[in-house]
């Protein structure tokens, strides 16, 4: 009887211990799970998606953002090298967890700072949680969004259209044995104005000059600049498919000079410049 009773007591104790261990394990599991969920909810994390022009405004930039954290956050500000806040309205945008949200930002190209020449541009986001805590996150745009951003900057800073100027030319106006003259007509849109400071060339070995610069292009009409192209060095190897004239222009909506690229294209000006190089350099070789 004692043996049986002892065995019964031992079984009872073992069951009690196992039950206690099981309960403790369950409690520990629930506690760890709760802590993990709390940590997950407290994390602030976002990923960046597509970039495009905003549908609501022609001068606004739309960037898709996905909140991968565990709670709703407010995206207070976004900054990127090469861009500055424009004149439009900006308000904090609430981003729900596991949801794509469009940020519509009045960003304008800052022509004094070129975006980094990288495969993926970095953006800096200021994110605020519901307890008022602000966090700065640095995240890289995807490849497609980076290409869009670079094109947007280039359009605003390296093109006449982005500056509100209509440009015609270069158009051949005169051909001399040692030079080719071409005209560039610049007409500001609406009440815009601009000042043409200087001209240059992207063609190795080719010199470009223009008289009567700087010159203003006012709202009262267009202005025509005559540029002269001549050979400076015959040893250079021109890349004709990239041949262009650069004009340094200051628009009235800013005090920064911008370099505007005017391709020679496949028209008569490019043809005459090629002939000029062949004529000048061939003559030097024969002599």
Rosetta silent file (secondary structure, phi, psi, omega in degrees, C-alpha in Angstrom):
SEQUENCE: XXXXXXXXXXXXXXXXXXXXXXXXXXXXXXXXXXXXXXXXXXXXXXXXXXXXXXXXXXXXXXXXXXXXXXXXXXXXXXXXXXXXXXXXXXXXXXXXXXXXXXXXXXXXXXXXXXXXXXXXXXXXXXXXXXXXXXXXXXXXXXXXXXXXXXXXXXXXXXXXXXXXXXXXXXXXXXXXXXXXXXXXXXXXXXXXXXXXXXXXXXXXXXXXXXXXXXXXXXXXXXXXXXXXXXXXXXXXXXXXXXXXXXXXXXXXXXXXXXXXXXXXXXXXXXXXXXXXXXXXXXXXXXX
SCORE:     score description
SCORE:     0.000 S_00000001
   1 L     0.000  -40.325 -179.802    0.000    0.000    0.000 S_00000001
   2 H   -63.274  -40.735 -179.064    2.773    2.433    0.781 S_00000001
   3 H   -62.654  -45.147  179.319    4.389    1.762   -2.508 S_00000001
   4 H   -62.131  -44.795 -179.277    1.161    2.401   -4.362 S_00000001
   5 H   -63.142  -40.243  179.631    0.444    5.534   -2.338 S_00000001
   6 H   -63.725  -42.307  177.839    3.952    6.818   -2.930 S_00000001
   7 H   -62.701  -38.418  178.158    3.580    6.230   -6.606 S_00000001
   8 H   -64.969  -41.336  179.948    0.271    8.017   -6.551 S_00000001
   9 H   -65.560  -40.093  179.234    1.784   10.947   -4.692 S_00000001
  10 H   -63.137  -41.326  178.499    4.711   11.002   -7.051 S_00000001
  11 H   -63.143  -41.756  178.730    2.368   11.042  -10.048 S_00000001
  12 H   -61.985  -44.884 -179.999    0.335   13.833   -8.500 S_00000001
  13 H   -63.458  -43.285  179.887    3.471   15.887   -7.850 S_00000001
  14 H   -61.576  -40.629  178.451    4.796   15.239  -11.369 S_00000001
  15 H   -64.549  -39.913  179.995    1.478   16.295  -12.848 S_00000001
  16 H   -64.880  -41.967  179.752    1.457   19.440  -10.749 S_00000001
  17 H   -64.801  -44.965  179.191    5.011   20.289  -11.765 S_00000001
  18 H   -60.878  -40.740  178.600    4.274   19.618  -15.451 S_00000001
  19 H   -63.496  -40.834  179.609    1.158   21.745  -15.210 S_00000001
  20 H   -64.548  -42.206  178.426    3.108   24.557  -13.612 S_00000001
  21 H   -62.674  -42.833  179.930    5.788   24.318  -16.278 S_00000001
  22 H   -62.912  -45.381  179.118    3.131   24.294  -19.000 S_00000001
  23 H   -62.744  -42.876  178.902    1.339   27.294  -17.522 S_00000001
  24 H   -62.758  -39.914  178.273    4.615   29.122  -17.104 S_00000001
  25 H   -63.807  -42.553  178.591    5.545   28.346  -20.691 S_00000001
  26 H   -63.126  -44.882  179.659    2.194   29.603  -21.952 S_00000001
  27 H   -62.343  -43.158  178.971    2.477   32.749  -19.852 S_00000001
  28 H   -63.623  -40.814  179.371    6.044   33.279  -21.060 S_00000001
  29 H   -63.289  -45.788  179.439    5.024   32.727  -24.683 S_00000001
  30 H   -63.136  -40.316  179.808    2.125   35.143  -24.380 S_00000001
  31 H   -65.485  -44.531  178.376    4.372   37.688  -22.681 S_00000001
  32 H   -63.738  -42.150  179.283    7.082   37.384  -25.330 S_00000001
  33 H   -62.227  -41.155  179.192    4.506   37.581  -28.116 S_00000001
  34 H   -64.463  -40.978  179.071    2.974   40.690  -26.568 S_00000001
  35 H   -65.432  -41.625  178.489    6.402   42.289  -26.249 S_00000001
  36 H   -63.236  -39.914  177.915    7.238   41.434  -29.853 S_00000001
  37 H   -65.713  -38.718  179.461    3.944   42.896  -31.028 S_00000001
  38 H   -64.965  -41.334  178.197    4.574   46.018  -28.975 S_00000001
  39 H   -63.722  -43.207  179.415    8.058   46.363  -30.488 S_00000001
  40 H   -60.823  -41.226  179.710    6.633   45.835  -33.976 S_00000001
  41 H   -66.860  -29.054 -176.607    3.997   48.492  -33.360 S_00000001
  42 H   -83.257  -15.759 -178.935    6.648   50.919  -32.125 S_00000001
  43 L   -70.651  142.076  177.221    8.914   50.516  -35.178 S_00000001
  44 L  -115.846  115.437 -176.657    8.885   53.258  -37.785 S_00000001
  45 L  -149.716  136.364  177.178    9.753   52.030  -41.266 S_00000001
  46 E  -137.913  154.893  171.868    8.834   53.083  -44.788 S_00000001
  47 E  -125.003  151.265 -176.858    9.835   52.076  -48.305 S_00000001
  48 E  -101.137  143.516 -178.440    9.720   54.298  -51.379 S_00000001
  49 E  -118.065 -132.991 -173.248    7.920   53.426  -54.597 S_00000001
  50 E   -73.833  153.600  174.624    7.098   55.124  -57.880 S_00000001
  51 E  -124.519  143.375 -177.317    7.689   58.810  -58.670 S_00000001
  52 E  -165.636  174.107  172.912    5.679   60.820  -61.187 S_00000001
  53 E   -73.095  140.047  178.842    4.026   64.166  -61.855 S_00000001
  54 L   -71.605  142.123 -179.555    1.075   64.781  -59.564 S_00000001
  55 L   -71.129  -25.533 -175.074   -2.329   64.674  -61.222 S_00000001
  56 L   -85.020  -15.839 -176.694   -3.542   67.661  -59.215 S_00000001
  57 L  -153.992  140.080 -178.226   -0.747   70.055  -60.184 S_00000001
  58 L   -77.410  -18.019 -178.848    1.696   70.390  -63.060 S_00000001
  59 L  -110.895   21.371  179.381    4.485   71.633  -60.797 S_00000001
  60 L  -113.444  153.921 -173.634    4.101   69.046  -58.044 S_00000001
  61 E  -114.832  126.436 -178.625    6.013   65.844  -57.533 S_00000001
  62 E  -109.914  129.755 -179.633    4.231   62.669  -56.408 S_00000001
  63 E  -129.427  127.130  178.809    6.104   59.909  -54.586 S_00000001
  64 E   -83.095  134.040 -178.765    4.536   56.646  -53.399 S_00000001
  65 E  -130.775  134.665  176.885    5.453   55.594  -49.861 S_00000001
  66 E  -112.730  124.640  177.114    4.557   52.354  -48.065 S_00000001
  67 E   -84.498  107.281 -179.962    4.422   52.316  -44.281 S_00000001
  68 L   -97.170    5.640  176.050    5.811   48.916  -43.265 S_00000001
  69 L   -81.489 -173.817 -174.934    5.761   49.707  -39.552 S_00000001
  70 L   -98.299    1.149 -179.778    3.076   48.727  -37.090 S_00000001
  71 L  -146.495  162.584 -179.493    1.298   52.049  -36.572 S_00000001
  72 L   -68.038  137.769  177.445    0.096   55.096  -38.445 S_00000001
  73 E  -130.311  156.391  173.778    2.690   57.835  -38.923 S_00000001
  74 E  -102.086  125.904  175.140    2.612   61.357  -40.306 S_00000001
  75 E   -90.700  109.720 -170.166    5.149   62.159  -43.008 S_00000001
  76 E   -87.366  -36.187 -175.262    5.977   65.757  -42.222 S_00000001
  77 E  -156.999  153.389  176.140    8.654   66.616  -44.772 S_00000001
  78 E  -137.339  131.044  177.278   10.693   65.166  -47.643 S_00000001
  79 E  -130.187  146.111  177.114   13.979   66.552  -48.941 S_00000001
  80 E  -142.364  141.600  176.962   16.207   65.474  -51.832 S_00000001
  81 L   -60.959  134.685 -178.906   19.473   66.865  -53.134 S_00000001
  82 L    94.790   -2.106 -179.339   18.847   68.959  -56.233 S_00000001
  83 E  -135.179  152.028  177.701   15.344   70.036  -55.189 S_00000001
  84 E  -134.557  160.851  179.624   13.856   72.733  -53.003 S_00000001
  85 E   -65.391  130.337  179.452   10.390   73.443  -51.637 S_00000001
  86 L   -85.272 -160.202 -176.256    8.259   75.217  -54.223 S_00000001
  87 L   -91.945   -5.282 -178.832    5.444   77.689  -53.785 S_00000001
  88 L   -75.246  176.087 -179.776    2.655   75.121  -53.420 S_00000001
  89 L   -83.988  144.831  175.723    1.037   73.947  -50.214 S_00000001
  90 L  -134.322  128.832  177.503    2.526   71.122  -48.173 S_00000001
  91 L  -133.111  152.598  178.815    0.770   69.411  -45.301 S_00000001
  92 L   -58.591  140.367 -178.104    1.648   66.349  -43.239 S_00000001
  93 E  -113.602  126.602  178.729    0.376   63.129  -44.832 S_00000001
  94 E   -80.502  128.355  178.897   -0.916   60.247  -42.686 S_00000001
  95 E  -114.263  114.316  179.519    0.448   56.869  -43.769 S_00000001
  96 L   -76.579  153.789  178.405   -1.491   53.832  -42.544 S_00000001
  97 E   -60.865  142.155  176.556    0.347   50.556  -41.818 S_00000001
  98 L    54.521   37.774 -178.022    0.839   48.216  -44.813 S_00000001
  99 L  -137.370  138.705  173.737   -0.640   50.802  -47.177 S_00000001
 100 E   -81.495  133.082 -179.497    0.754   52.725  -50.146 S_00000001
 101 E  -128.671  136.945  177.819    0.318   56.473  -49.770 S_00000001
 102 E   -90.457  125.607  172.964    1.015   59.194  -52.337 S_00000001
 103 E   -97.532  118.841  177.925    3.021   62.179  -51.168 S_00000001
 104 E  -102.375  109.946 -171.540    2.278   65.220  -53.337 S_00000001
 105 E  -118.368  132.563  176.846    5.153   67.633  -52.820 S_00000001
 106 L   -80.600   61.982 -179.998    5.669   71.102  -54.336 S_00000001
 107 E   -87.944  139.303  177.184    9.342   70.375  -55.065 S_00000001
 108 E  -123.987  146.228  179.066   11.181   72.449  -57.637 S_00000001
 109 E   -59.846  133.615  173.655   14.597   71.768  -59.176 S_00000001
 110 L  -100.823  102.162 -170.951   17.443   73.551  -57.407 S_00000001
 111 L   -73.973   -4.767  175.466   19.804   74.271  -60.278 S_00000001
 112 L   -85.256  -13.042 -178.252   22.706   75.084  -57.940 S_00000001
 113 L  -132.372  111.400  178.792   22.807   71.466  -56.745 S_00000001
 114 L   -80.881  138.024  176.442   22.804   68.597  -59.196 S_00000001
 115 L   -56.575  147.771 -178.348   21.345   65.294  -57.910 S_00000001
 116 L   -57.487  137.765 -179.744   23.982   62.735  -57.024 S_00000001
 117 L   -81.669   72.319 -178.237   25.115   60.729  -60.016 S_00000001
 118 L  -126.669  163.879  178.434   24.111   57.429  -58.469 S_00000001
 119 L   -66.071  -31.253 -178.424   21.941   54.504  -59.505 S_00000001
 120 L  -137.907  117.436 -179.142   19.492   55.323  -56.702 S_00000001
 121 L   -74.723  144.071  179.816   18.963   58.825  -55.299 S_00000001
 122 E   -95.063  136.498  175.219   18.539   59.187  -51.535 S_00000001
 123 E  -115.985  147.958  178.544   15.553   60.976  -49.992 S_00000001
 124 E  -113.261  120.759 -177.166   15.295   62.180  -46.399 S_00000001
 125 E  -112.986  131.599  171.782   11.880   61.827  -44.736 S_00000001
 126 E   -97.034  117.175 -174.373   10.807   63.393  -41.462 S_00000001
 127 E  -116.871  135.508 -178.539    8.268   61.047  -39.865 S_00000001
 128 E  -121.737  132.646  179.220    6.174   61.798  -36.760 S_00000001
 129 L   -91.779  174.677 -174.951    4.369   59.213  -34.617 S_00000001
 130 L   -68.279  -16.066  177.507    1.135   59.693  -32.646 S_00000001
 131 L   -91.449    7.073  176.515    3.070   60.459  -29.440 S_00000001
 132 L    89.226    1.369 -179.826    4.742   63.438  -31.132 S_00000001
 133 L   -78.229  131.507  179.337    8.125   61.785  -31.633 S_00000001
 134 E  -105.528  139.413  179.385    9.886   62.751  -34.878 S_00000001
 135 E  -131.894  139.554  176.431   12.290   60.468  -36.700 S_00000001
 136 E  -102.680  122.838 -179.906   14.441   61.165  -39.750 S_00000001
 137 E  -114.185  135.888  175.433   14.682   58.287  -42.217 S_00000001
 138 E  -110.941  116.808 -177.224   17.042   58.141  -45.177 S_00000001
 139 E  -131.891  146.786 -179.439   15.782   55.888  -47.928 S_00000001
 140 E   -93.616  141.302  175.075   16.849   55.405  -51.549 S_00000001
 141 L   -71.770  155.678  173.603   14.484   55.713  -54.494 S_00000001
 142 L   -69.452  172.400 -176.655   14.102   52.794  -56.845 S_00000001
 143 H   -61.196  -46.397 -179.158   15.831   52.782  -60.219 S_00000001
 144 H   -65.423  -41.858  179.037   12.777   53.995  -62.181 S_00000001
 145 H   -65.725  -36.035  177.275   11.981   56.714  -59.620 S_00000001
 146 H   -64.492  -44.090  179.311   15.613   57.849  -59.700 S_00000001
 147 H   -63.260  -40.858  177.416   15.562   58.162  -63.495 S_00000001
 148 H   -61.756  -44.374 -178.294   12.314   60.154  -63.345 S_00000001
 149 H   -62.842  -42.217  179.010   13.791   62.466  -60.703 S_00000001
 150 H   -65.521  -40.291  178.004   16.933   63.079  -62.747 S_00000001
 151 H   -65.061  -38.563  178.489   14.873   63.822  -65.871 S_00000001
 152 H   -62.164  -43.846  178.634   12.702   66.231  -63.880 S_00000001
 153 H   -64.417  -44.403 -178.106   15.786   68.081  -62.660 S_00000001
 154 H   -63.212  -40.125  178.674   17.329   68.147  -66.130 S_00000001
 155 H   -62.897  -42.347 -177.160   14.119   69.501  -67.667 S_00000001
 156 H   -75.955  -26.447 -172.683   13.915   72.293  -65.112 S_00000001
 157 H  -113.788  -26.080 -176.882   17.592   73.228  -65.129 S_00000001
 158 H  -111.414    6.839 -179.952   19.106   72.182  -68.461 S_00000001
 159 L  -125.760  148.087  178.461   16.267   72.981  -70.868 S_00000001
 160 L   -68.307  -36.170 -179.243   14.857   76.248  -72.100 S_00000001
 161 H   -60.731  -39.269  179.150   11.277   74.941  -71.807 S_00000001
 162 H   -66.567  -18.138  178.452   11.752   74.328  -68.114 S_00000001
 163 H   -98.110    2.765 -179.749   12.730   77.984  -67.745 S_00000001
 164 L    78.640   32.622 -179.837    9.691   79.276  -69.629 S_00000001
 165 E  -122.928  138.386  173.591   11.604   80.111  -72.817 S_00000001
 166 E  -100.658  127.215 -175.286   10.813   79.203  -76.400 S_00000001
 167 E  -121.901  132.920  173.351   13.957   78.641  -78.470 S_00000001
 168 E  -119.224  127.808 -179.711   14.320   78.366  -82.237 S_00000001
 169 E   115.597 -176.598    8.286   17.629   77.292  -83.675 S_00000001
 170 E   -70.938  140.942  178.979   20.490   77.134  -84.067 S_00000001
 171 E  -124.017  127.810 -177.388   19.796   78.012  -87.716 S_00000001
 172 E   -60.794  130.399 -179.819   22.602   78.579  -90.199 S_00000001
 173 E  -119.437  -25.056 -178.746   22.752   82.222  -91.270 S_00000001
 174 E  -158.732  141.677  179.454   26.183   82.596  -92.898 S_00000001
 175 E  -122.712  122.768  177.027   29.001   80.343  -94.097 S_00000001
 176 E  -118.535  162.236  179.290   32.596   81.560  -94.270 S_00000001
 177 L   -56.396  -33.075 -174.981   35.778   79.613  -95.082 S_00000001
 178 L  -113.152    8.290 -179.859   36.849   79.675  -91.427 S_00000001
 179 E  -164.098  163.856  173.285   33.542   79.777  -89.575 S_00000001
 180 E  -127.262  126.653  176.274   29.790   79.064  -89.572 S_00000001
 181 E   -98.365  139.656  177.902   27.337   81.609  -88.194 S_00000001
 182 E  -139.657  149.603 -179.550   24.021   80.489  -86.758 S_00000001
 183 E  -107.156  146.066  175.333   21.143   82.335  -85.107 S_00000001
 184 E  -126.549  119.530 -179.670   19.262   81.385  -81.955 S_00000001
 185 E  -100.775  126.851 -177.250   15.910   83.076  -81.333 S_00000001
 186 E  -120.042  124.400  179.893   14.738   83.216  -77.706 S_00000001
 187 E  -127.049  116.726  178.125   11.186   84.191  -76.760 S_00000001
 188 E   -71.213  148.088  175.021   10.069   84.228  -73.109 S_00000001
 189 L   -78.831  137.658  174.009    6.626   82.858  -72.219 S_00000001
 190 L    56.308 -127.238 -178.140    4.075   85.368  -70.921 S_00000001
 191 L   -98.994   16.977  179.715    5.686   88.036  -68.759 S_00000001
 192 L   -72.325  156.682  176.352    8.897   86.114  -68.162 S_00000001
 193 L  -137.152  161.103  178.440   12.286   87.632  -68.826 S_00000001
 194 E  -155.709  157.106  176.357   15.781   86.256  -69.106 S_00000001
 195 E  -121.335  124.636  177.497   19.357   87.408  -69.601 S_00000001
 196 E   -89.078  119.579 -173.995   21.697   85.545  -71.956 S_00000001
 197 E   -94.243  -46.810 -171.450   25.184   85.700  -70.463 S_00000001
 198 E  -159.774  167.811  176.336   27.472   83.558  -72.576 S_00000001
 199 E  -129.900  155.067  179.247   27.733   80.697  -75.103 S_00000001
 200 E  -151.525  179.595 -178.822   29.895   77.602  -75.240 S_00000001
 201 E  -131.355  148.240  174.204   30.172   74.329  -77.158 S_00000001
 202 L   -95.398    0.550 -175.735   30.003   70.641  -76.241 S_00000001
 203 L   -92.225  117.686  178.538   32.022   69.737  -79.360 S_00000001
 204 L   -58.634  133.849  177.642   35.719   69.044  -78.649 S_00000001
 205 L    84.205   -1.663 -178.111   37.975   71.304  -80.662 S_00000001
 206 E  -109.977  131.860  178.145   35.182   73.708  -81.647 S_00000001
 207 E  -101.841  142.196  178.951   35.038   77.313  -80.444 S_00000001
 208 E  -129.090  133.492  178.286   31.770   79.242  -80.107 S_00000001
 209 E  -139.683  160.199  177.745   31.449   82.990  -79.645 S_00000001
 210 E  -148.564  139.947  178.352   28.696   85.591  -79.730 S_00000001
 211 L   -90.668  165.434  176.106   28.766   89.364  -79.817 S_00000001
 212 L    58.149   42.293  172.176   26.650   91.774  -77.794 S_00000001
 213 L  -116.753  145.514    4.242   26.416   89.577  -74.711 S_00000001
 214 L   -73.553  157.288 -178.887   25.035   89.722  -72.113 S_00000001
 215 E  -140.252  143.833 -179.100   21.660   90.444  -73.657 S_00000001
 216 E   -94.870  140.156  170.601   18.157   90.603  -72.211 S_00000001
 217 E  -111.009  107.287 -172.966   15.177   88.739  -73.579 S_00000001
 218 L  -100.034  175.652 -179.569   12.157   90.683  -72.378 S_00000001
 219 L   -72.947   -9.831 -178.429    8.417   90.235  -72.324 S_00000001
 220 L   -82.996    0.236  177.973    8.074   92.754  -75.166 S_00000001
 221 L   153.337 -176.744 -177.000    9.278   90.228  -77.720 S_00000001
 222 L   -87.643  165.690  174.783   11.972   87.791  -78.758 S_00000001
 223 E  -131.000  145.788 -178.016   15.677   88.377  -79.100 S_00000001
 224 E  -116.043  128.544  179.166   18.039   86.816  -81.620 S_00000001
 225 E  -111.231  128.607  176.105   21.622   85.875  -80.797 S_00000001
 226 E   -97.690  123.369  179.564   24.121   85.184  -83.577 S_00000001
 227 E  -112.183  144.330  178.979   26.781   82.645  -82.651 S_00000001
 228 E  -113.251  128.778 -179.725   29.946   81.930  -84.623 S_00000001
 229 E  -111.310  128.858 -179.582   31.432   78.431  -84.697 S_00000001
 230 E  -141.300  161.985 -178.224   35.063   77.902  -85.668 S_00000001
 231 E   -84.815  127.475  179.334   37.691   75.184  -85.365 S_00000001
 232 L  -102.871  -33.314 -177.601   40.016   75.584  -82.413 S_00000001
 233 L  -150.165  128.395 -177.744   41.845   72.251  -82.497 S_00000001
 234 L   -86.477  -17.005 -176.791   41.956   69.603  -85.211 S_00000001
 235 L   -75.441  -14.906 -177.953   43.285   66.812  -83.044 S_00000001
 236 L   -74.174  153.696  178.842   40.012   66.409  -81.118 S_00000001
 237 L  -108.134   99.946 -176.673   37.522   63.704  -82.060 S_00000001
 238 L   -66.460  142.314  172.200   34.045   65.275  -82.219 S_00000001
 239 L  -100.969   91.111 -170.083   31.037   63.255  -81.076 S_00000001
 240 H   -65.029  -29.035 -179.381   28.609   64.562  -83.665 S_00000001
 241 H   -70.102  -14.679  178.417   25.571   62.778  -82.234 S_00000001
 242 H  -113.101   11.182 -176.116   26.008   64.836  -79.051 S_00000001
 243 L   -63.956  131.903 -178.264   26.971   68.107  -80.726 S_00000001
 244 E  -159.419  160.277  170.183   25.315   71.108  -79.099 S_00000001
 245 E  -103.021  139.250  175.164   25.655   74.748  -78.171 S_00000001
 246 E  -108.399  133.223  175.448   25.357   75.697  -74.502 S_00000001
 247 E  -116.853  131.327  176.912   23.877   79.015  -73.466 S_00000001
 248 E   -91.696  115.084 -172.232   24.286   80.405  -69.982 S_00000001
 249 E  -128.697  140.421  174.046   20.983   82.077  -69.091 S_00000001
 250 E  -110.581  112.944  177.244   19.628   83.708  -65.943 S_00000001
 251 E   -78.543  160.027 -178.061   15.794   83.537  -65.725 S_00000001
 252 L   -75.241  -16.294  179.958   13.876   86.217  -63.889 S_00000001
 253 L   -87.365   16.947  176.824   12.372   83.701  -61.453 S_00000001
 254 L  -171.059  163.264 -179.002   15.790   83.147  -59.920 S_00000001
 255 L  -106.122   16.165 -177.432   19.227   84.684  -59.579 S_00000001
 256 L  -106.444  132.889  176.958   21.130   81.554  -60.635 S_00000001
 257 E   -73.748  140.857  179.239   22.595   81.107  -64.085 S_00000001
 258 E  -123.443  141.140  179.094   21.559   77.921  -65.875 S_00000001
 259 E   -93.869  114.217 -176.984   23.330   76.169  -68.694 S_00000001
 260 E  -102.614  126.938 -177.824   20.864   75.377  -71.491 S_00000001
 261 E   -93.442  125.487  179.929   21.875   72.773  -74.055 S_00000001
 262 E  -117.639   98.093 -177.443   20.790   73.428  -77.660 S_00000001
 263 E   -62.571  143.099  175.003   21.512   70.381  -79.847 S_00000001
 264 L   -74.164  -21.708  175.686   22.669   71.007  -83.387 S_00000001
 265 L    67.994 -149.269 -178.338   20.534   68.022  -84.388 S_00000001
 266 L  -116.404   21.223 -177.035   20.664   66.661  -87.915 S_00000001
 267 L   -86.298 -164.262 -174.610   19.886   69.917  -89.737 S_00000001
 268 H   -67.279  -31.020 -178.845   21.928   72.187  -91.957 S_00000001
 269 H   -63.039  -45.701  178.355   23.906   73.732  -89.079 S_00000001
 270 H   -63.086  -41.866  179.562   25.415   70.392  -88.082 S_00000001
 271 H   -59.952  -44.758 -178.531   26.127   69.595  -91.726 S_00000001
 272 H   -69.334  -33.505  177.586   27.919   72.894  -92.237 S_00000001
 273 H   -67.790  -41.367  176.686   29.928   72.490  -89.025 S_00000001
 274 H   -61.002  -43.625  177.877   31.084   69.032  -90.124 S_00000001
 275 H   -62.983  -37.815  178.805   32.106   70.499  -93.491 S_00000001
 276 H   -62.513  -44.302  179.376   33.917   73.315  -91.682 S_00000001
 277 H   -63.818  -45.221  179.672   35.943   70.819  -89.628 S_00000001
 278 H   -63.884  -39.799 -178.422   36.766   68.736  -92.701 S_00000001
 279 H   -67.782  -46.765 -176.908   37.680   71.850  -94.671 S_00000001
 280 H   -70.789  -49.009 -175.644   39.860   73.414  -91.961 S_00000001
 281 H   -73.900  -32.689  175.929   41.576   70.283  -90.684 S_00000001
 282 H   -65.444  -37.760  178.585   42.019   68.827  -94.156 S_00000001
 283 H   -65.138  -39.208  178.994   43.757   72.024  -95.256 S_00000001
 284 H   -67.383  -37.264  178.963   46.100   71.830  -92.253 S_00000001
 285 H   -66.061  -39.085 -178.724   46.945   68.182  -93.024 S_00000001
 286 H   -69.676  -30.369  179.483   47.745   68.997  -96.653 S_00000001
 287 L   -79.955    0.000    0.000   49.995   71.870  -95.617 S_00000001
